[in-house]
Amino acid sequence: DAKTTQPPSMDCAEGRAANLPCNHSTISGNEYVYWYRQIHSQGPQYIIHGLKNNETNEMASLIITEDRKSSTLILPHATLRDTAVYYCIVSPTDSWGKLQFGAGTQVVVTP
Amino acid sequence: GAVVSQHPSRVICKSGTSVKIECRSLDFQATTMFWYRQFPKQSLMLMATSNEGSKATYEQGVEKDKFLINHASLTLSTLTVTSAHPEDSSFYICSATGVTMNTEAFFGQGTRLTVV
């Protein structure tokens, strides 16, 4: 059973911020929220992860709601190379790396 | 981020033959490696988890005698598809985590297997 729900697709204009939502209403206290992306015919690329607090790195920001039932991945300035399938995954701390992928969101960045 | 390399990137084999795919962690010691399979227009499906020096743990529905996994060292895991059939044609991807790493896993670039 999918533990996360994401919209199947999303378009974004180049240079604008892309906000990708994810619902994980059944998340447990020991589960992290991970975001990966997969560009066509390549292996997934790690983006960011978090437990409770908002996180930011050179690629993106992760905003987790206070009840932890949903989160948003923010790509601050989308480029054409950000076109990919984005996966939001919840995974417990005692099985790091063992990821159950859902369908993800196909993000298309347009000029 | 850490680097995980897969070889070959694509392979074509005849039905009935076996194919070996290698997954290497280039700059860290991978205590655990994972193997996934991805069919066209579908998401990744976890096949098995392998810990260095021990037998792999397979997900439900994955035949352990068909998909042989060996994780003999901290930098190498192999997946052998035995007696391959056309329905085994898929994109196979490995990932790895290590003790000294943060809580993320890093993926190889994938291997496109075509069985003819």
PDB file of N, CA and C in Angstrom, chain A:
ATOM      1  N   ASP A   1       0.841  -1.194   0.000  1.00  0.00           N
ATOM      2  CA  ASP A   1       0.000   0.000   0.000  1.00  0.00           C
ATOM      3  C   ASP A   1       0.875   1.242   0.000  1.00  0.00           C
ATOM      4  N   ALA A   2       0.477   2.234  -0.818  1.00  0.00           N
ATOM      5  CA  ALA A   2       1.234   3.463  -0.882  1.00  0.00           C
ATOM      6  C   ALA A   2       1.097   4.202   0.438  1.00  0.00           C
ATOM      7  N   LYS A   3       2.214   4.697   0.962  1.00  0.00           N
ATOM      8  CA  LYS A   3       2.168   5.438   2.201  1.00  0.00           C
ATOM      9  C   LYS A   3       2.182   6.931   1.936  1.00  0.00           C
ATOM     10  N   THR A   4       2.369   7.327   0.705  1.00  0.00           N
ATOM     11  CA  THR A   4       2.349   8.742   0.330  1.00  0.00           C
ATOM     12  C   THR A   4       1.427   8.937  -0.864  1.00  0.00           C
ATOM     13  N   THR A   5       0.900  10.137  -0.972  1.00  0.00           N
ATOM     14  CA  THR A   5       0.046  10.515  -2.093  1.00  0.00           C
ATOM     15  C   THR A   5       0.601  11.775  -2.717  1.00  0.00           C
ATOM     16  N   GLN A   6       0.825  11.713  -4.031  1.00  0.00           N
ATOM     17  CA  GLN A   6       1.344  12.863  -4.762  1.00  0.00           C
ATOM     18  C   GLN A   6       0.502  13.083  -6.013  1.00  0.00           C
ATOM     19  N   PRO A   7       0.418  14.320  -6.473  1.00  0.00           N
ATOM     20  CA  PRO A   7      -0.276  14.534  -7.755  1.00  0.00           C
ATOM     21  C   PRO A   7       0.515  13.859  -8.870  1.00  0.00           C
ATOM     22  N   PRO A   8      -0.163  13.321  -9.870  1.00  0.00           N
ATOM     23  CA  PRO A   8       0.558  12.578 -10.919  1.00  0.00           C
ATOM     24  C   PRO A   8       1.444  13.453 -11.786  1.00  0.00           C
ATOM     25  N   SER A   9       1.059  14.704 -11.962  1.00  0.00           N
ATOM     26  CA  SER A   9       1.864  15.550 -12.839  1.00  0.00           C
ATOM     27  C   SER A   9       1.748  17.006 -12.426  1.00  0.00           C
ATOM     28  N   MET A  10       2.741  17.779 -12.882  1.00  0.00           N
ATOM     29  CA  MET A  10       2.764  19.199 -12.566  1.00  0.00           C
ATOM     30  C   MET A  10       3.643  19.903 -13.596  1.00  0.00           C
ATOM     31  N   ASP A  11       3.181  21.036 -14.076  1.00  0.00           N
ATOM     32  CA  ASP A  11       3.993  21.845 -14.973  1.00  0.00           C
ATOM     33  C   ASP A  11       4.531  23.045 -14.211  1.00  0.00           C
ATOM     34  N   CYS A  12       5.697  23.499 -14.607  1.00  0.00           N
ATOM     35  CA  CYS A  12       6.303  24.639 -13.949  1.00  0.00           C
ATOM     36  C   CYS A  12       7.069  25.454 -14.984  1.00  0.00           C
ATOM     37  N   ALA A  13       6.992  26.770 -14.842  1.00  0.00           N
ATOM     38  CA  ALA A  13       7.713  27.639 -15.766  1.00  0.00           C
ATOM     39  C   ALA A  13       9.163  27.785 -15.321  1.00  0.00           C
ATOM     40  N   GLU A  14      10.047  27.771 -16.284  1.00  0.00           N
ATOM     41  CA  GLU A  14      11.470  27.936 -16.003  1.00  0.00           C
ATOM     42  C   GLU A  14      11.708  29.232 -15.244  1.00  0.00           C
ATOM     43  N   GLY A  15      12.528  29.133 -14.189  1.00  0.00           N
ATOM     44  CA  GLY A  15      12.847  30.311 -13.397  1.00  0.00           C
ATOM     45  C   GLY A  15      11.915  30.558 -12.226  1.00  0.00           C
ATOM     46  N   ARG A  16      10.776  29.908 -12.261  1.00  0.00           N
ATOM     47  CA  ARG A  16       9.830  30.057 -11.150  1.00  0.00           C
ATOM     48  C   ARG A  16      10.062  28.972 -10.113  1.00  0.00           C
ATOM     49  N   ALA A  17       9.500  29.176  -8.925  1.00  0.00           N
ATOM     50  CA  ALA A  17       9.588  28.150  -7.888  1.00  0.00           C
ATOM     51  C   ALA A  17       8.589  27.038  -8.184  1.00  0.00           C
ATOM     52  N   ALA A  18       9.019  25.813  -7.928  1.00  0.00           N
ATOM     53  CA  ALA A  18       8.129  24.656  -8.071  1.00  0.00           C
ATOM     54  C   ALA A  18       7.840  24.125  -6.670  1.00  0.00           C
ATOM     55  N   ASN A  19       6.557  24.019  -6.351  1.00  0.00           N
ATOM     56  CA  ASN A  19       6.136  23.522  -5.042  1.00  0.00           C
ATOM     57  C   ASN A  19       5.444  22.187  -5.231  1.00  0.00           C
ATOM     58  N   LEU A  20       6.074  21.128  -4.741  1.00  0.00           N
ATOM     59  CA  LEU A  20       5.561  19.777  -4.947  1.00  0.00           C
ATOM     60  C   LEU A  20       4.964  19.261  -3.641  1.00  0.00           C
ATOM     61  N   PRO A  21       3.651  18.999  -3.631  1.00  0.00           N
ATOM     62  CA  PRO A  21       3.034  18.542  -2.388  1.00  0.00           C
ATOM     63  C   PRO A  21       3.102  17.021  -2.224  1.00  0.00           C
ATOM     64  N   CYS A  22       3.014  16.597  -0.968  1.00  0.00           N
ATOM     65  CA  CYS A  22       2.989  15.168  -0.660  1.00  0.00           C
ATOM     66  C   CYS A  22       2.190  14.966   0.616  1.00  0.00           C
ATOM     67  N   ASN A  23       1.245  14.049   0.562  1.00  0.00           N
ATOM     68  CA  ASN A  23       0.489  13.685   1.754  1.00  0.00           C
ATOM     69  C   ASN A  23       0.993  12.368   2.317  1.00  0.00           C
ATOM     70  N   HIS A  24       1.220  12.339   3.604  1.00  0.00           N
ATOM     71  CA  HIS A  24       1.654  11.118   4.285  1.00  0.00           C
ATOM     72  C   HIS A  24       0.965  11.076   5.637  1.00  0.00           C
ATOM     73  N   SER A  25      -0.356  10.945   5.586  1.00  0.00           N
ATOM     74  CA  SER A  25      -1.172  11.099   6.795  1.00  0.00           C
ATOM     75  C   SER A  25      -0.972   9.977   7.803  1.00  0.00           C
ATOM     76  N   THR A  26      -0.423   8.837   7.374  1.00  0.00           N
ATOM     77  CA  THR A  26      -0.229   7.710   8.304  1.00  0.00           C
ATOM     78  C   THR A  26       1.224   7.588   8.748  1.00  0.00           C
ATOM     79  N   ILE A  27       1.988   8.636   8.596  1.00  0.00           N
ATOM     80  CA  ILE A  27       3.414   8.582   8.942  1.00  0.00           C
ATOM     81  C   ILE A  27       3.583   8.291  10.425  1.00  0.00           C
ATOM     82  N   SER A  28       4.575   7.463  10.733  1.00  0.00           N
ATOM     83  CA  SER A  28       4.864   7.126  12.127  1.00  0.00           C
ATOM     84  C   SER A  28       5.939   8.055  12.680  1.00  0.00           C
ATOM     85  N   GLY A  29       6.045   8.062  13.994  1.00  0.00           N
ATOM     86  CA  GLY A  29       6.981   8.968  14.643  1.00  0.00           C
ATOM     87  C   GLY A  29       8.437   8.726  14.286  1.00  0.00           C
ATOM     88  N   ASN A  30       8.765   7.496  13.886  1.00  0.00           N
ATOM     89  CA  ASN A  30      10.156   7.175  13.578  1.00  0.00           C
ATOM     90  C   ASN A  30      10.433   7.171  12.077  1.00  0.00           C
ATOM     91  N   GLU A  31       9.537   7.732  11.311  1.00  0.00           N
ATOM     92  CA  GLU A  31       9.727   7.733   9.852  1.00  0.00           C
ATOM     93  C   GLU A  31      10.164   9.096   9.331  1.00  0.00           C
ATOM     94  N   TYR A  32      11.187   9.069   8.498  1.00  0.00           N
ATOM     95  CA  TYR A  32      11.651  10.254   7.810  1.00  0.00           C
ATOM     96  C   TYR A  32      10.838  10.452   6.533  1.00  0.00           C
ATOM     97  N   VAL A  33      10.840  11.675   6.055  1.00  0.00           N
ATOM     98  CA  VAL A  33      10.310  11.996   4.731  1.00  0.00           C
ATOM     99  C   VAL A  33      11.502  12.220   3.802  1.00  0.00           C
ATOM    100  N   TYR A  34      11.561  11.439   2.741  1.00  0.00           N
ATOM    101  CA  TYR A  34      12.636  11.545   1.755  1.00  0.00           C
ATOM    102  C   TYR A  34      12.062  12.024   0.419  1.00  0.00           C
ATOM    103  N   TRP A  35      12.875  12.771  -0.295  1.00  0.00           N
ATOM    104  CA  TRP A  35      12.532  13.133  -1.669  1.00  0.00           C
ATOM    105  C   TRP A  35      13.688  12.717  -2.574  1.00  0.00           C
ATOM    106  N   TYR A  36      13.321  12.012  -3.625  1.00  0.00           N
ATOM    107  CA  TYR A  36      14.243  11.639  -4.684  1.00  0.00           C
ATOM    108  C   TYR A  36      13.628  12.069  -6.010  1.00  0.00           C
ATOM    109  N   ARG A  37      14.465  12.174  -7.018  1.00  0.00           N
ATOM    110  CA  ARG A  37      13.933  12.417  -8.357  1.00  0.00           C
ATOM    111  C   ARG A  37      14.631  11.498  -9.350  1.00  0.00           C
ATOM    112  N   GLN A  38      13.929  11.208 -10.433  1.00  0.00           N
ATOM    113  CA  GLN A  38      14.479  10.326 -11.454  1.00  0.00           C
ATOM    114  C   GLN A  38      14.284  10.987 -12.817  1.00  0.00           C
ATOM    115  N   ILE A  39      15.403  11.331 -13.393  1.00  0.00           N
ATOM    116  CA  ILE A  39      15.390  11.813 -14.760  1.00  0.00           C
ATOM    117  C   ILE A  39      15.332  10.594 -15.664  1.00  0.00           C
ATOM    118  N   HIS A  40      14.685  10.725 -16.782  1.00  0.00           N
ATOM    119  CA  HIS A  40      14.388   9.606 -17.668  1.00  0.00           C
ATOM    120  C   HIS A  40      15.596   8.698 -17.908  1.00  0.00           C
ATOM    121  N   SER A  41      15.373   7.389 -17.644  1.00  0.00           N
ATOM    122  CA  SER A  41      16.379   6.356 -17.906  1.00  0.00           C
ATOM    123  C   SER A  41      17.653   6.505 -17.074  1.00  0.00           C
ATOM    124  N   GLN A  42      17.533   7.140 -15.927  1.00  0.00           N
ATOM    125  CA  GLN A  42      18.665   7.223 -15.004  1.00  0.00           C
ATOM    126  C   GLN A  42      18.251   6.688 -13.635  1.00  0.00           C
ATOM    127  N   GLY A  43      19.208   6.445 -12.763  1.00  0.00           N
ATOM    128  CA  GLY A  43      18.895   6.061 -11.401  1.00  0.00           C
ATOM    129  C   GLY A  43      18.382   7.253 -10.617  1.00  0.00           C
ATOM    130  N   PRO A  44      17.606   7.018  -9.565  1.00  0.00           N
ATOM    131  CA  PRO A  44      17.096   8.117  -8.746  1.00  0.00           C
ATOM    132  C   PRO A  44      18.228   8.923  -8.111  1.00  0.00           C
ATOM    133  N   GLN A  45      17.952  10.199  -7.928  1.00  0.00           N
ATOM    134  CA  GLN A  45      18.909  11.109  -7.316  1.00  0.00           C
ATOM    135  C   GLN A  45      18.345  11.610  -6.007  1.00  0.00           C
ATOM    136  N   TYR A  46      19.121  11.504  -4.943  1.00  0.00           N
ATOM    137  CA  TYR A  46      18.696  12.011  -3.646  1.00  0.00           C
ATOM    138  C   TYR A  46      18.569  13.528  -3.698  1.00  0.00           C
ATOM    139  N   ILE A  47      17.496  14.043  -3.099  1.00  0.00           N
ATOM    140  CA  ILE A  47      17.322  15.497  -3.030  1.00  0.00           C
ATOM    141  C   ILE A  47      17.474  15.993  -1.600  1.00  0.00           C
ATOM    142  N   ILE A  48      16.632  15.479  -0.710  1.00  0.00           N
ATOM    143  CA  ILE A  48      16.598  16.019   0.644  1.00  0.00           C
ATOM    144  C   ILE A  48      15.791  15.077   1.517  1.00  0.00           C
ATOM    145  N   HIS A  49      15.945  15.164   2.829  1.00  0.00           N
ATOM    146  CA  HIS A  49      15.083  14.421   3.718  1.00  0.00           C
ATOM    147  C   HIS A  49      14.952  15.172   5.033  1.00  0.00           C
ATOM    148  N   GLY A  50      13.910  14.811   5.801  1.00  0.00           N
ATOM    149  CA  GLY A  50      13.694  15.464   7.084  1.00  0.00           C
ATOM    150  C   GLY A  50      12.819  14.622   7.985  1.00  0.00           C
ATOM    151  N   LEU A  51      12.846  14.964   9.256  1.00  0.00           N
ATOM    152  CA  LEU A  51      12.031  14.239  10.233  1.00  0.00           C
ATOM    153  C   LEU A  51      10.894  15.124  10.742  1.00  0.00           C
ATOM    154  N   LYS A  52      11.264  16.239  11.334  1.00  0.00           N
ATOM    155  CA  LYS A  52      10.257  17.154  11.870  1.00  0.00           C
ATOM    156  C   LYS A  52      10.468  18.581  11.359  1.00  0.00           C
ATOM    157  N   ASN A  53      11.709  18.990  11.380  1.00  0.00           N
ATOM    158  CA  ASN A  53      12.024  20.379  11.053  1.00  0.00           C
ATOM    159  C   ASN A  53      12.118  20.582   9.548  1.00  0.00           C
ATOM    160  N   ASN A  54      11.928  21.809   9.134  1.00  0.00           N
ATOM    161  CA  ASN A  54      12.143  22.158   7.734  1.00  0.00           C
ATOM    162  C   ASN A  54      13.626  22.045   7.424  1.00  0.00           C
ATOM    163  N   GLU A  55      13.934  21.661   6.216  1.00  0.00           N
ATOM    164  CA  GLU A  55      15.313  21.467   5.810  1.00  0.00           C
ATOM    165  C   GLU A  55      15.573  22.195   4.497  1.00  0.00           C
ATOM    166  N   THR A  56      16.807  22.623   4.341  1.00  0.00           N
ATOM    167  CA  THR A  56      17.218  23.285   3.093  1.00  0.00           C
ATOM    168  C   THR A  56      18.618  22.828   2.737  1.00  0.00           C
ATOM    169  N   ASN A  57      18.824  22.564   1.459  1.00  0.00           N
ATOM    170  CA  ASN A  57      20.175  22.313   0.970  1.00  0.00           C
ATOM    171  C   ASN A  57      20.342  23.023  -0.359  1.00  0.00           C
ATOM    172  N   GLU A  58      21.406  22.718  -1.059  1.00  0.00           N
ATOM    173  CA  GLU A  58      21.703  23.442  -2.288  1.00  0.00           C
ATOM    174  C   GLU A  58      20.710  23.127  -3.413  1.00  0.00           C
ATOM    175  N   MET A  59      19.963  22.050  -3.270  1.00  0.00           N
ATOM    176  CA  MET A  59      19.025  21.680  -4.317  1.00  0.00           C
ATOM    177  C   MET A  59      17.615  22.177  -4.053  1.00  0.00           C
ATOM    178  N   ALA A  60      17.170  22.085  -2.797  1.00  0.00           N
ATOM    179  CA  ALA A  60      15.760  22.318  -2.519  1.00  0.00           C
ATOM    180  C   ALA A  60      15.530  22.623  -1.050  1.00  0.00           C
ATOM    181  N   SER A  61      14.270  22.943  -0.762  1.00  0.00           N
ATOM    182  CA  SER A  61      13.818  23.101   0.619  1.00  0.00           C
ATOM    183  C   SER A  61      12.682  22.117   0.861  1.00  0.00           C
ATOM    184  N   LEU A  62      12.615  21.628   2.076  1.00  0.00           N
ATOM    185  CA  LEU A  62      11.567  20.702   2.472  1.00  0.00           C
ATOM    186  C   LEU A  62      10.808  21.317   3.632  1.00  0.00           C
ATOM    187  N   ILE A  63       9.507  21.493   3.427  1.00  0.00           N
ATOM    188  CA  ILE A  63       8.655  22.039   4.463  1.00  0.00           C
ATOM    189  C   ILE A  63       7.742  20.928   4.961  1.00  0.00           C
ATOM    190  N   ILE A  64       7.822  20.611   6.238  1.00  0.00           N
ATOM    191  CA  ILE A  64       6.997  19.550   6.841  1.00  0.00           C
ATOM    192  C   ILE A  64       6.015  20.207   7.785  1.00  0.00           C
ATOM    193  N   THR A  65       4.740  19.863   7.653  1.00  0.00           N
ATOM    194  CA  THR A  65       3.732  20.461   8.533  1.00  0.00           C
ATOM    195  C   THR A  65       3.957  20.007   9.969  1.00  0.00           C
ATOM    196  N   GLU A  66       3.400  20.772  10.882  1.00  0.00           N
ATOM    197  CA  GLU A  66       3.643  20.499  12.296  1.00  0.00           C
ATOM    198  C   GLU A  66       3.133  19.118  12.705  1.00  0.00           C
ATOM    199  N   ASP A  67       1.996  18.687  12.124  1.00  0.00           N
ATOM    200  CA  ASP A  67       1.479  17.357  12.441  1.00  0.00           C
ATOM    201  C   ASP A  67       2.161  16.268  11.626  1.00  0.00           C
ATOM    202  N   ARG A  68       3.063  16.645  10.744  1.00  0.00           N
ATOM    203  CA  ARG A  68       3.871  15.738   9.907  1.00  0.00           C
ATOM    204  C   ARG A  68       3.044  14.939   8.914  1.00  0.00           C
ATOM    205  N   LYS A  69       1.817  15.305   8.681  1.00  0.00           N
ATOM    206  CA  LYS A  69       0.974  14.533   7.783  1.00  0.00           C
ATOM    207  C   LYS A  69       1.130  14.947   6.329  1.00  0.00           C
ATOM    208  N   SER A  70       1.839  15.999   6.090  1.00  0.00           N
ATOM    209  CA  SER A  70       2.101  16.390   4.710  1.00  0.00           C
ATOM    210  C   SER A  70       3.392  17.195   4.638  1.00  0.00           C
ATOM    211  N   SER A  71       3.914  17.300   3.431  1.00  0.00           N
ATOM    212  CA  SER A  71       5.133  18.072   3.233  1.00  0.00           C
ATOM    213  C   SER A  71       5.128  18.668   1.829  1.00  0.00           C
ATOM    214  N   THR A  72       6.010  19.621   1.631  1.00  0.00           N
ATOM    215  CA  THR A  72       6.153  20.266   0.329  1.00  0.00           C
ATOM    216  C   THR A  72       7.630  20.378  -0.010  1.00  0.00           C
ATOM    217  N   LEU A  73       7.971  19.935  -1.189  1.00  0.00           N
ATOM    218  CA  LEU A  73       9.323  20.121  -1.704  1.00  0.00           C
ATOM    219  C   LEU A  73       9.313  21.373  -2.555  1.00  0.00           C
ATOM    220  N   ILE A  74      10.259  22.253  -2.296  1.00  0.00           N
ATOM    221  CA  ILE A  74      10.338  23.498  -3.052  1.00  0.00           C
ATOM    222  C   ILE A  74      11.639  23.550  -3.837  1.00  0.00           C
ATOM    223  N   LEU A  75      11.504  23.644  -5.156  1.00  0.00           N
ATOM    224  CA  LEU A  75      12.651  23.914  -6.015  1.00  0.00           C
ATOM    225  C   LEU A  75      12.622  25.417  -6.264  1.00  0.00           C
ATOM    226  N   PRO A  76      13.552  26.176  -5.739  1.00  0.00           N
ATOM    227  CA  PRO A  76      13.399  27.629  -5.725  1.00  0.00           C
ATOM    228  C   PRO A  76      13.396  28.293  -7.102  1.00  0.00           C
ATOM    229  N   HIS A  77      14.199  27.814  -8.010  1.00  0.00           N
ATOM    230  CA  HIS A  77      14.271  28.398  -9.352  1.00  0.00           C
ATOM    231  C   HIS A  77      14.383  27.250 -10.356  1.00  0.00           C
ATOM    232  N   ALA A  78      13.255  26.786 -10.817  1.00  0.00           N
ATOM    233  CA  ALA A  78      13.253  25.598 -11.678  1.00  0.00           C
ATOM    234  C   ALA A  78      13.984  25.855 -12.994  1.00  0.00           C
ATOM    235  N   THR A  79      14.748  24.870 -13.418  1.00  0.00           N
ATOM    236  CA  THR A  79      15.393  24.906 -14.725  1.00  0.00           C
ATOM    237  C   THR A  79      14.900  23.722 -15.549  1.00  0.00           C
ATOM    238  N   LEU A  80      15.194  23.757 -16.839  1.00  0.00           N
ATOM    239  CA  LEU A  80      14.747  22.681 -17.730  1.00  0.00           C
ATOM    240  C   LEU A  80      15.305  21.333 -17.264  1.00  0.00           C
ATOM    241  N   ARG A  81      16.490  21.354 -16.643  1.00  0.00           N
ATOM    242  CA  ARG A  81      17.097  20.110 -16.162  1.00  0.00           C
ATOM    243  C   ARG A  81      16.408  19.539 -14.935  1.00  0.00           C
ATOM    244  N   ASP A  82      15.464  20.286 -14.374  1.00  0.00           N
ATOM    245  CA  ASP A  82      14.710  19.767 -13.236  1.00  0.00           C
ATOM    246  C   ASP A  82      13.527  18.919 -13.689  1.00  0.00           C
ATOM    247  N   THR A  83      13.293  18.819 -14.981  1.00  0.00           N
ATOM    248  CA  THR A  83      12.229  17.945 -15.491  1.00  0.00           C
ATOM    249  C   THR A  83      12.546  16.502 -15.118  1.00  0.00           C
ATOM    250  N   ALA A  84      11.642  15.884 -14.360  1.00  0.00           N
ATOM    251  CA  ALA A  84      11.907  14.542 -13.812  1.00  0.00           C
ATOM    252  C   ALA A  84      10.655  14.052 -13.093  1.00  0.00           C
ATOM    253  N   VAL A  85      10.692  12.796 -12.670  1.00  0.00           N
ATOM    254  CA  VAL A  85       9.670  12.274 -11.766  1.00  0.00           C
ATOM    255  C   VAL A  85      10.200  12.442 -10.347  1.00  0.00           C
ATOM    256  N   TYR A  86       9.405  13.066  -9.495  1.00  0.00           N
ATOM    257  CA  TYR A  86       9.802  13.338  -8.117  1.00  0.00           C
ATOM    258  C   TYR A  86       9.042  12.399  -7.188  1.00  0.00           C
ATOM    259  N   TYR A  87       9.783  11.715  -6.347  1.00  0.00           N
ATOM    260  CA  TYR A  87       9.207  10.740  -5.438  1.00  0.00           C
ATOM    261  C   TYR A  87       9.318  11.222  -3.991  1.00  0.00           C
ATOM    262  N   CYS A  88       8.205  11.185  -3.304  1.00  0.00           N
ATOM    263  CA  CYS A  88       8.150  11.457  -1.874  1.00  0.00           C
ATOM    264  C   CYS A  88       7.995  10.098  -1.184  1.00  0.00           C
ATOM    265  N   ILE A  89       8.879   9.800  -0.263  1.00  0.00           N
ATOM    266  CA  ILE A  89       8.909   8.469   0.350  1.00  0.00           C
ATOM    267  C   ILE A  89       9.054   8.628   1.860  1.00  0.00           C
ATOM    268  N   VAL A  90       8.293   7.850   2.615  1.00  0.00           N
ATOM    269  CA  VAL A  90       8.510   7.817   4.063  1.00  0.00           C
ATOM    270  C   VAL A  90       9.200   6.498   4.404  1.00  0.00           C
ATOM    271  N   SER A  91      10.163   6.569   5.273  1.00  0.00           N
ATOM    272  CA  SER A  91      10.949   5.389   5.588  1.00  0.00           C
ATOM    273  C   SER A  91      11.401   5.445   7.042  1.00  0.00           C
ATOM    274  N   PRO A  92      11.286   4.326   7.754  1.00  0.00           N
ATOM    275  CA  PRO A  92      11.640   4.340   9.173  1.00  0.00           C
ATOM    276  C   PRO A  92      13.150   4.416   9.393  1.00  0.00           C
ATOM    277  N   THR A  93      13.501   4.918  10.549  1.00  0.00           N
ATOM    278  CA  THR A  93      14.906   5.114  10.867  1.00  0.00           C
ATOM    279  C   THR A  93      15.658   3.801  11.020  1.00  0.00           C
ATOM    280  N   ASP A  94      14.932   2.707  11.271  1.00  0.00           N
ATOM    281  CA  ASP A  94      15.636   1.447  11.484  1.00  0.00           C
ATOM    282  C   ASP A  94      15.803   0.640  10.192  1.00  0.00           C
ATOM    283  N   SER A  95      15.433   1.205   9.069  1.00  0.00           N
ATOM    284  CA  SER A  95      15.673   0.534   7.792  1.00  0.00           C
ATOM    285  C   SER A  95      16.080   1.562   6.744  1.00  0.00           C
ATOM    286  N   TRP A  96      17.118   2.320   7.087  1.00  0.00           N
ATOM    287  CA  TRP A  96      17.599   3.339   6.166  1.00  0.00           C
ATOM    288  C   TRP A  96      17.952   2.743   4.817  1.00  0.00           C
ATOM    289  N   GLY A  97      17.519   3.410   3.790  1.00  0.00           N
ATOM    290  CA  GLY A  97      17.868   2.985   2.449  1.00  0.00           C
ATOM    291  C   GLY A  97      16.862   2.064   1.812  1.00  0.00           C
ATOM    292  N   LYS A  98      16.034   1.410   2.599  1.00  0.00           N
ATOM    293  CA  LYS A  98      15.027   0.501   2.057  1.00  0.00           C
ATOM    294  C   LYS A  98      13.802   1.337   1.700  1.00  0.00           C
ATOM    295  N   LEU A  99      13.687   1.682   0.445  1.00  0.00           N
ATOM    296  CA  LEU A  99      12.699   2.664   0.015  1.00  0.00           C
ATOM    297  C   LEU A  99      11.590   2.021  -0.809  1.00  0.00           C
ATOM    298  N   GLN A 100      10.360   2.344  -0.460  1.00  0.00           N
ATOM    299  CA  GLN A 100       9.204   1.882  -1.218  1.00  0.00           C
ATOM    300  C   GLN A 100       8.704   3.056  -2.060  1.00  0.00           C
ATOM    301  N   PHE A 101       8.932   2.969  -3.358  1.00  0.00           N
ATOM    302  CA  PHE A 101       8.573   4.061  -4.257  1.00  0.00           C
ATOM    303  C   PHE A 101       7.103   3.986  -4.644  1.00  0.00           C
ATOM    304  N   GLY A 102       6.451   5.134  -4.642  1.00  0.00           N
ATOM    305  CA  GLY A 102       5.113   5.246  -5.196  1.00  0.00           C
ATOM    306  C   GLY A 102       5.207   5.687  -6.644  1.00  0.00           C
ATOM    307  N   ALA A 103       4.122   6.251  -7.133  1.00  0.00           N
ATOM    308  CA  ALA A 103       4.075   6.655  -8.539  1.00  0.00           C
ATOM    309  C   ALA A 103       4.805   7.968  -8.803  1.00  0.00           C
ATOM    310  N   GLY A 104       4.932   8.801  -7.773  1.00  0.00           N
ATOM    311  CA  GLY A 104       5.640  10.064  -7.936  1.00  0.00           C
ATOM    312  C   GLY A 104       4.849  11.115  -8.707  1.00  0.00           C
ATOM    313  N   THR A 105       5.483  12.271  -8.866  1.00  0.00           N
ATOM    314  CA  THR A 105       4.921  13.381  -9.645  1.00  0.00           C
ATOM    315  C   THR A 105       5.826  13.661 -10.833  1.00  0.00           C
ATOM    316  N   GLN A 106       5.274  13.617 -12.027  1.00  0.00           N
ATOM    317  CA  GLN A 106       6.036  13.981 -13.216  1.00  0.00           C
ATOM    318  C   GLN A 106       6.026  15.501 -13.323  1.00  0.00           C
ATOM    319  N   VAL A 107       7.178  16.102 -13.133  1.00  0.00           N
ATOM    320  CA  VAL A 107       7.315  17.555 -13.236  1.00  0.00           C
ATOM    321  C   VAL A 107       7.923  17.889 -14.587  1.00  0.00           C
ATOM    322  N   VAL A 108       7.251  18.759 -15.310  1.00  0.00           N
ATOM    323  CA  VAL A 108       7.777  19.231 -16.589  1.00  0.00           C
ATOM    324  C   VAL A 108       8.025  20.722 -16.462  1.00  0.00           C
ATOM    325  N   VAL A 109       9.251  21.117 -16.645  1.00  0.00           N
ATOM    326  CA  VAL A 109       9.612  22.535 -16.608  1.00  0.00           C
ATOM    327  C   VAL A 109       9.646  23.041 -18.041  1.00  0.00           C
ATOM    328  N   THR A 110       8.890  24.084 -18.290  1.00  0.00           N
ATOM    329  CA  THR A 110       8.775  24.613 -19.660  1.00  0.00           C
ATOM    330  C   THR A 110       9.443  25.974 -19.773  1.00  0.00           C
ATOM    331  N   PRO A 111       9.979  26.275 -20.952  1.00  0.00           N
ATOM    332  CA  PRO A 111      10.665  27.570 -21.143  1.00  0.00           C
ATOM    333  C   PRO A 111       9.707  28.746 -20.990  1.00  0.00           C
TER     334      PRO A 111
END
